[in-house]
Coordinates of C-alpha atoms (C1' of nucleotides) in Angstrom, one line a residue:
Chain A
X28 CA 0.0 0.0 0.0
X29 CA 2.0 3.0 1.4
X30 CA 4.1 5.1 -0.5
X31 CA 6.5 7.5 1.0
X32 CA 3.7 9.7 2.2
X33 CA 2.3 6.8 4.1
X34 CA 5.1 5.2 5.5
X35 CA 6.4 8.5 6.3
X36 CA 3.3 9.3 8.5
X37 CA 3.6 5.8 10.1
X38 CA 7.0 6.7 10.6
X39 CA 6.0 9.9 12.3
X40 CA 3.9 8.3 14.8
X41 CA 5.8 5.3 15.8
X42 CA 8.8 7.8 16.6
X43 CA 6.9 9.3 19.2
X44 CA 5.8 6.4 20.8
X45 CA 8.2 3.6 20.8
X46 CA 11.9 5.2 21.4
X47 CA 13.1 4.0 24.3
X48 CA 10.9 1.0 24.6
X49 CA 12.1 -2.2 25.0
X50 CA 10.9 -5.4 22.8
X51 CA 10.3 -7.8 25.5
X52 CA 8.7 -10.5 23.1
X53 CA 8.0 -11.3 19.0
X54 CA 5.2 -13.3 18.5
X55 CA 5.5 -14.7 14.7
X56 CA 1.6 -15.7 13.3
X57 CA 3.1 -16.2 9.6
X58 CA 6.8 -17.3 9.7
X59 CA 7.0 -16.3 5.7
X60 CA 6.3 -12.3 6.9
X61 CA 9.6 -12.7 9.2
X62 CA 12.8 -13.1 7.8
X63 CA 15.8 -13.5 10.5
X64 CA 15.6 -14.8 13.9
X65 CA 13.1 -12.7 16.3
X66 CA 15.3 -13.8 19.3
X67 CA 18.0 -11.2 18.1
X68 CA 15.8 -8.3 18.2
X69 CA 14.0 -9.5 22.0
X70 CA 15.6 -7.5 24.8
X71 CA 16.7 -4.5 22.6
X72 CA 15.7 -1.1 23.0
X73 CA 14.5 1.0 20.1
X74 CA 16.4 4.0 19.4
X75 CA 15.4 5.3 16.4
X76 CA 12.6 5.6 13.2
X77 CA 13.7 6.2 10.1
X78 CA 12.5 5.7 6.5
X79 CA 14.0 5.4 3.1
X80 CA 11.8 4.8 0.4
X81 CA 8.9 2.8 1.0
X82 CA 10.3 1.2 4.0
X83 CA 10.4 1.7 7.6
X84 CA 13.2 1.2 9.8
X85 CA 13.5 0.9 13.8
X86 CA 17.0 1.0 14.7
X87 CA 17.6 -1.4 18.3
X88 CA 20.5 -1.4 20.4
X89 CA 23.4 -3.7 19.7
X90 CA 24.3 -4.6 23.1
X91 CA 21.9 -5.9 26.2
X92 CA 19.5 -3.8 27.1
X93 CA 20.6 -0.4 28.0
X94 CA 23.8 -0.7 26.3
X95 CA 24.6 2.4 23.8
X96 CA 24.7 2.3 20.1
X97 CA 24.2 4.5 17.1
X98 CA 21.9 4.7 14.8
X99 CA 21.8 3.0 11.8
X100 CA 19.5 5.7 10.5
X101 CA 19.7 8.8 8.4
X102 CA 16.2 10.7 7.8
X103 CA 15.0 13.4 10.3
X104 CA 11.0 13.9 11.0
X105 CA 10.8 15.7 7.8
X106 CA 12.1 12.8 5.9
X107 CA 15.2 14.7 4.9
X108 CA 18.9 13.5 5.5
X109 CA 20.2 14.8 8.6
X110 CA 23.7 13.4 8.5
X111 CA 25.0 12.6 5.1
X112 CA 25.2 9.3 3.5
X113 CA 27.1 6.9 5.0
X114 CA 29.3 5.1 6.5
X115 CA 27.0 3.3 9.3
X116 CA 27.6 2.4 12.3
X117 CA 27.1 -1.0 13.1
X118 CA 24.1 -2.2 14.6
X119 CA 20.9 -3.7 14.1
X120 CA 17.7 -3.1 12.8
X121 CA 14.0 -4.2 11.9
X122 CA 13.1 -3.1 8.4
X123 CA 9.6 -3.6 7.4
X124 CA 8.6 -3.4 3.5
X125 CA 4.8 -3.3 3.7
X126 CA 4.0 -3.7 0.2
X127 CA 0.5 -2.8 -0.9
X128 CA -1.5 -3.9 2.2
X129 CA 0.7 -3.9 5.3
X130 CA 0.0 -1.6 8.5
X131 CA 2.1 -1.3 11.5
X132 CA -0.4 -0.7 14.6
X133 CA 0.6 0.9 17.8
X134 CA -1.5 -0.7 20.6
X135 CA -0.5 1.6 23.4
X136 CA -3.6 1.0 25.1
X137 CA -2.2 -0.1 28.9
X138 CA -3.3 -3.4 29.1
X139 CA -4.7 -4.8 32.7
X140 CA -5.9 -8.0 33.4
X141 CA -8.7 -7.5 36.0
X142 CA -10.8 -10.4 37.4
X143 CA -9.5 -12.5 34.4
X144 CA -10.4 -9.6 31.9
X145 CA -8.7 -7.4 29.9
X146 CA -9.4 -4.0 30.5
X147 CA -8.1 -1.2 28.9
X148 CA -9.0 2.2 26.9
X149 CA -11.6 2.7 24.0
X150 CA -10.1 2.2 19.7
X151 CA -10.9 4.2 17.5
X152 CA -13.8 3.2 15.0
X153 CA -10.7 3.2 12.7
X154 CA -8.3 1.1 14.8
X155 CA -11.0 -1.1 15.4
X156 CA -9.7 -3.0 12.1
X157 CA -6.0 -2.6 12.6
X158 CA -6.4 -4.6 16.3
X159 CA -5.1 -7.8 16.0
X160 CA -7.5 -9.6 13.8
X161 CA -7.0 -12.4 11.0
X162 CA -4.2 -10.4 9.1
X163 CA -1.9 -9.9 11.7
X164 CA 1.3 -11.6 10.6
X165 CA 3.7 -10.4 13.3
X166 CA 3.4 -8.7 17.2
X167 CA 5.7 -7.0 18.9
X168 CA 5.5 -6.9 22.6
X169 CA 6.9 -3.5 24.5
X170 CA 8.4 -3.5 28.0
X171 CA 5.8 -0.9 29.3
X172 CA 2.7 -3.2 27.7
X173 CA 2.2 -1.2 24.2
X174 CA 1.9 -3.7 21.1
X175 CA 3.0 -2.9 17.4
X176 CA 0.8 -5.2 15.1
X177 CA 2.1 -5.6 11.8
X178 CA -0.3 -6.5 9.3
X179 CA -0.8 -7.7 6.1
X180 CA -4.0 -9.2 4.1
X181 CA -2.2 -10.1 1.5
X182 CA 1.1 -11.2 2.6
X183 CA 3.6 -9.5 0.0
X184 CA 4.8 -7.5 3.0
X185 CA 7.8 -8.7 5.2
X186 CA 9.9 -7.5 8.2
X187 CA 13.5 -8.5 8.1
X188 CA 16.5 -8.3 10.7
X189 CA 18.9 -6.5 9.3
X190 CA 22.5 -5.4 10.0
X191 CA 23.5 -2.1 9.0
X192 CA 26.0 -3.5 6.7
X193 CA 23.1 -5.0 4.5
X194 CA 22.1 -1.7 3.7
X195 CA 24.0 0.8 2.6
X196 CA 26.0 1.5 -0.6
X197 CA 26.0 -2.5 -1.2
X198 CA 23.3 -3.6 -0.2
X199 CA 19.5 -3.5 0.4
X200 CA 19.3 0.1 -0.9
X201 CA 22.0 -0.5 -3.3
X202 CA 20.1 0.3 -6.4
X203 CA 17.6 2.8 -4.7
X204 CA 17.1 6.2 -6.5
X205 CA 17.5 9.6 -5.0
X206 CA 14.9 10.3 -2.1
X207 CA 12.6 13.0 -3.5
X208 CA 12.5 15.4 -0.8
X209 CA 16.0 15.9 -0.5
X210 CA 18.4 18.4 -2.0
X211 CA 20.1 15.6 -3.6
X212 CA 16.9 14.9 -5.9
X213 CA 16.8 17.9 -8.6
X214 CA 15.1 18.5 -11.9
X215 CA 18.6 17.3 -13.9
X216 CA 18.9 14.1 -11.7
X217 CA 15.2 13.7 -12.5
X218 CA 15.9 14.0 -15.9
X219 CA 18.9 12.3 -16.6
X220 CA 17.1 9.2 -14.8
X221 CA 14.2 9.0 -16.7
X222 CA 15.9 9.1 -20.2
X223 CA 17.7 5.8 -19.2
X224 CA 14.6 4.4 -20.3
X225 CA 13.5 6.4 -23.6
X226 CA 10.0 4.9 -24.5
X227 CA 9.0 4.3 -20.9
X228 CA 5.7 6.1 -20.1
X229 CA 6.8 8.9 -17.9
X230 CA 4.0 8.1 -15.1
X231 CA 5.7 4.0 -15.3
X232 CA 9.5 6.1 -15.0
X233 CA 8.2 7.9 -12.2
X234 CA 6.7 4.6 -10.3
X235 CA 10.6 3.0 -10.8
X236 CA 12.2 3.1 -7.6
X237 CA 15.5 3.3 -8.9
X238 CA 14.9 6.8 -10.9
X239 CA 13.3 8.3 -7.5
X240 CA 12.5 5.9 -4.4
X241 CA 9.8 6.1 -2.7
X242 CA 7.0 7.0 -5.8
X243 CA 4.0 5.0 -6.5
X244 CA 0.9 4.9 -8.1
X245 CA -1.1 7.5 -6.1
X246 CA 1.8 9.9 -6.2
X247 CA 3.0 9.3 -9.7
X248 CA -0.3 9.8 -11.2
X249 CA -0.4 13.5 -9.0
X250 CA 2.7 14.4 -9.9
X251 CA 1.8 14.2 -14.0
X252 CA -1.2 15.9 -13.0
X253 CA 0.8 18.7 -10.9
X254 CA 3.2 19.2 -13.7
X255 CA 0.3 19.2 -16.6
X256 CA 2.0 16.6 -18.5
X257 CA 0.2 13.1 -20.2
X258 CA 1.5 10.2 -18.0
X259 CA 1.8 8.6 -21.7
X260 CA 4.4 10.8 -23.1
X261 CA 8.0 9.4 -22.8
X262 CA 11.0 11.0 -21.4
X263 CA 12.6 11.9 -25.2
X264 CA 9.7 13.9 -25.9
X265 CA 9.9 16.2 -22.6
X266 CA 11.3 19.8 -22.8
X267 CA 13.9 20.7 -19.8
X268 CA 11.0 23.2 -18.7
X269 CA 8.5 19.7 -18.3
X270 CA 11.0 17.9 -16.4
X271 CA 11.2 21.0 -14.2
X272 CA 7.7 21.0 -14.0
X273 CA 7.3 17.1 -13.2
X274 CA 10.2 17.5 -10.4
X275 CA 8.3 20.2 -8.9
X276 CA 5.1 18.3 -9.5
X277 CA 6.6 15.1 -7.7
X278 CA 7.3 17.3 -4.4
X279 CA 3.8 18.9 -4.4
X280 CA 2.2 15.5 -4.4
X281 CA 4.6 13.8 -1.6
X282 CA 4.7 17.0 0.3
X283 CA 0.6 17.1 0.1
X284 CA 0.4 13.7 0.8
X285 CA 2.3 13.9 3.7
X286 CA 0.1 16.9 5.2
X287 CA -3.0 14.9 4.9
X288 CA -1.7 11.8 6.7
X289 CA -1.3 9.7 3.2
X290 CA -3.7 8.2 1.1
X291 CA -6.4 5.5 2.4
X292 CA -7.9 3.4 -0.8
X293 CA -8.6 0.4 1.0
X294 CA -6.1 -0.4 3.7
X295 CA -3.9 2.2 4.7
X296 CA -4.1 3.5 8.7
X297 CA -1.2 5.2 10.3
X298 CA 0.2 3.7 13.4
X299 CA -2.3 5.1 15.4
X300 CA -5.3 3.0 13.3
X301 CA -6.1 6.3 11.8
X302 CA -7.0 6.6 7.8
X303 CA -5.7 9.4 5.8
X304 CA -7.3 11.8 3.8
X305 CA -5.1 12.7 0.7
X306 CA -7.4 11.3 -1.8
X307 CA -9.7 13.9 -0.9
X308 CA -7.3 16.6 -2.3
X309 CA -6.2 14.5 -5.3
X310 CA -7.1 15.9 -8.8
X311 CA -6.7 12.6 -10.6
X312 CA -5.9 9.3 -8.5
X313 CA -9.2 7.3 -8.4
X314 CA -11.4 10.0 -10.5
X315 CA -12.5 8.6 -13.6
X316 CA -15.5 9.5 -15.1
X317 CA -15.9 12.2 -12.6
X318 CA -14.8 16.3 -13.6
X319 CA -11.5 17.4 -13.7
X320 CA -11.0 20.1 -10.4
X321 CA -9.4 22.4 -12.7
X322 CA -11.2 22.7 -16.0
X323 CA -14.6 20.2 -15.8
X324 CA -13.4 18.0 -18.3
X325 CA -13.5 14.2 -17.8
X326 CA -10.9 12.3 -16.3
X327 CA -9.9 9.3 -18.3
X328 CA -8.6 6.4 -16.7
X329 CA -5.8 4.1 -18.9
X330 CA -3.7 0.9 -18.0
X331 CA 0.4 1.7 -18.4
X332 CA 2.6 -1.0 -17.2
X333 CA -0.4 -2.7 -16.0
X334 CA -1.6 -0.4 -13.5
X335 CA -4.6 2.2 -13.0
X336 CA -3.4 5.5 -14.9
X337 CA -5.6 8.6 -14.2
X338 CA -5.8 11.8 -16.1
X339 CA -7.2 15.0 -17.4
X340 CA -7.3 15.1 -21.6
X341 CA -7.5 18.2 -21.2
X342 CA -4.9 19.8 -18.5
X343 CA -2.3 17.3 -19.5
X344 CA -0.2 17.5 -22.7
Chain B
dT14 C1' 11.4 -3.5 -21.7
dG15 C1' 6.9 -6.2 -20.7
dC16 C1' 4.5 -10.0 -18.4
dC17 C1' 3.7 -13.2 -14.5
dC18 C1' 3.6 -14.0 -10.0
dC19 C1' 3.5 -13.7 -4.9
dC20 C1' -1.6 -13.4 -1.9
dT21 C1' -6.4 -12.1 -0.3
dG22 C1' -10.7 -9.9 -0.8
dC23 C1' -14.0 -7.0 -2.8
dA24 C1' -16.8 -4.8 -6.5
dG25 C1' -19.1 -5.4 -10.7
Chain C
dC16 C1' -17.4 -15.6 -12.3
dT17 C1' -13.7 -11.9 -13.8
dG18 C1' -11.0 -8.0 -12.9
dC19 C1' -8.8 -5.1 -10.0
dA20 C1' -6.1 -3.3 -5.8
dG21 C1' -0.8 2.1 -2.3
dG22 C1' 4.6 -3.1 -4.8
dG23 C1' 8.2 -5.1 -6.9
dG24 C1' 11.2 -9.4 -7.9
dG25 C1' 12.2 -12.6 -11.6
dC26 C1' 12.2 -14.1 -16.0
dA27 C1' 11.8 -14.2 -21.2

DNA sequence: TGCCCCCTGCAG
DNA sequence: CTGCAGGGGGCA
């Protein structure tokens, strides 16, 4: 499901909850969404939150509990790098990919057992379906009683325990693209990316993670929108003043998305069970047959690279 | 550079 | 029943 947006606003909300919290237990409901072994990560504290492209990271202490480490991480609450690229420190991490349906609950409802019966405070209507229901793949336990349910209905997600030395430069981000709203992701970058791959459809160039990370469907449909170019045309045929356009359009959309808590379709709730409400704002994503915001005319909906491509005949040229 | 596939569920 | 869904790895 989540694109940066989302996992950035999951991101967001863990942060504040779970530093400092120990893992006192892993309970694994579908071994195939775990890779690694969970007793590696029990008895570490969390430390830090981070995201790069579509997937989240919680950094844990190396050491017994207590003991100091560094992050592994690199992204500050606005998702831009704090300290520069590498080199890592060692240490270990969960990363979670959650793929199109995954959500990562926070349960931080304090949990007492009274007379035999769990009491504790009141979900959300929203949370009700994030609780730990049939989807629930993996549950991490907290040493002050606060659960994170990871979720998935359709099991393409994972969570993996990682060493810092699998990511990096050689490794699990390896072939990952710039991140979109840093300084390091401009117009020529943009550019230069997306004509590696001539007769792609621009919207497809935009969804491929190694031209810009963290850009999916939602997003890269917004973005042609924002920048009032066809998702059809390919990269030869843009002018440098369209890829300026398109780089400006692909920070709109992420930065919009972010400030409506991401985009809910079907399954997306941030950690605290709560939907987002981009999609209300979007001028294209989901809209055929229905006017275009800016000029009335009908969006049209087309299949690229086999997947839902929205636009407005009109706008976008 | 395109499919097919991993899976589950829902709408038409 | 078929088709489609915030992703993306693998294979021809």
């Amino acid at each position: 499901m989540p694109e940066l947006p989302e996992v950035e606003t999951i991101r967001g909300g863990l942060e504040k909850k779970i530093v400092g919290l120990t893992i006192k237990k892993v309970d694994i409901c579908a071994p195939k969404s775990f890779i690694g072994k969970a007793q590696e990560v029990q008895g570490k504290k969390v430390i830090k939150v981070w995201r790069r492209a579509k997937m989240l990271g919680i950094d844990l202490t190396t050491g017994p509990a207590g003991g100091s480490s560094r992050p592994m991480s690199s992204l500050n609450a606005a998702g831009t790098r704090r300290d520069s690229l590498r080199p890592r420190h060692p240490s270990l991490a969960l990363l979670f990919h959650l793929k199109m349906t995954g959500q990562l609950v926070l349960d931080d409802r304090k949990w007492k057992v009274e007379g035999g019966r769990m009491v504790g405070g009141h979900p959300t209507p929203d949370m009700r379906d994030a609780m730990p229901n049939s989807h629930t793949r993996v549950v991490f336990s907290f040493s002050d009683g606060s659960r994170l349910y990871f979720n998935d209905q359709r099991r393409f997600g994972w969570v993996k325990v990682v060493q810092s030395s699998e990511l990096g430069v050689q490794g699990l981000f390896e072939k990952l693209g710039p991140e979109p709203l840093e300084k390091e992701f401009t117009w020529q970058i943009l550019k230069q990316n997306l004509l590696k791959h001539k007769s792609t459809p621009i919207k497809s160039g935009l969804m491929d993670q190694q031209v810009v990370s963290g850009v999916g469907n939602i997003y890269a449909n917004e973005a042609c929108f924002n920048a009032r170019i066809d998702p059809r045309a390919r990269s030869l045929e843009l002018s440098n003043a369209q890829f300026k356009k398109l780089h400006q359009g692909v920070v709109k959309a992420l930065r919009d998305g972010i400030k409506h808590g991401g985009s809910t379709r079907a399954h997306f709730v941030d950690s605290e069970g709560h939907r987002g409400y981009f999609l209300d704002y979007a001028y294209v994503y989901g809209r055929d047959e229905h006017p275009c915001k800016i000029c009335q005319t009908e969006i049209k909906k087309v299949t690229l690279g086999g997947r839902g491509t929205y636009f407005c005949p009109a706008c976008q040229r």
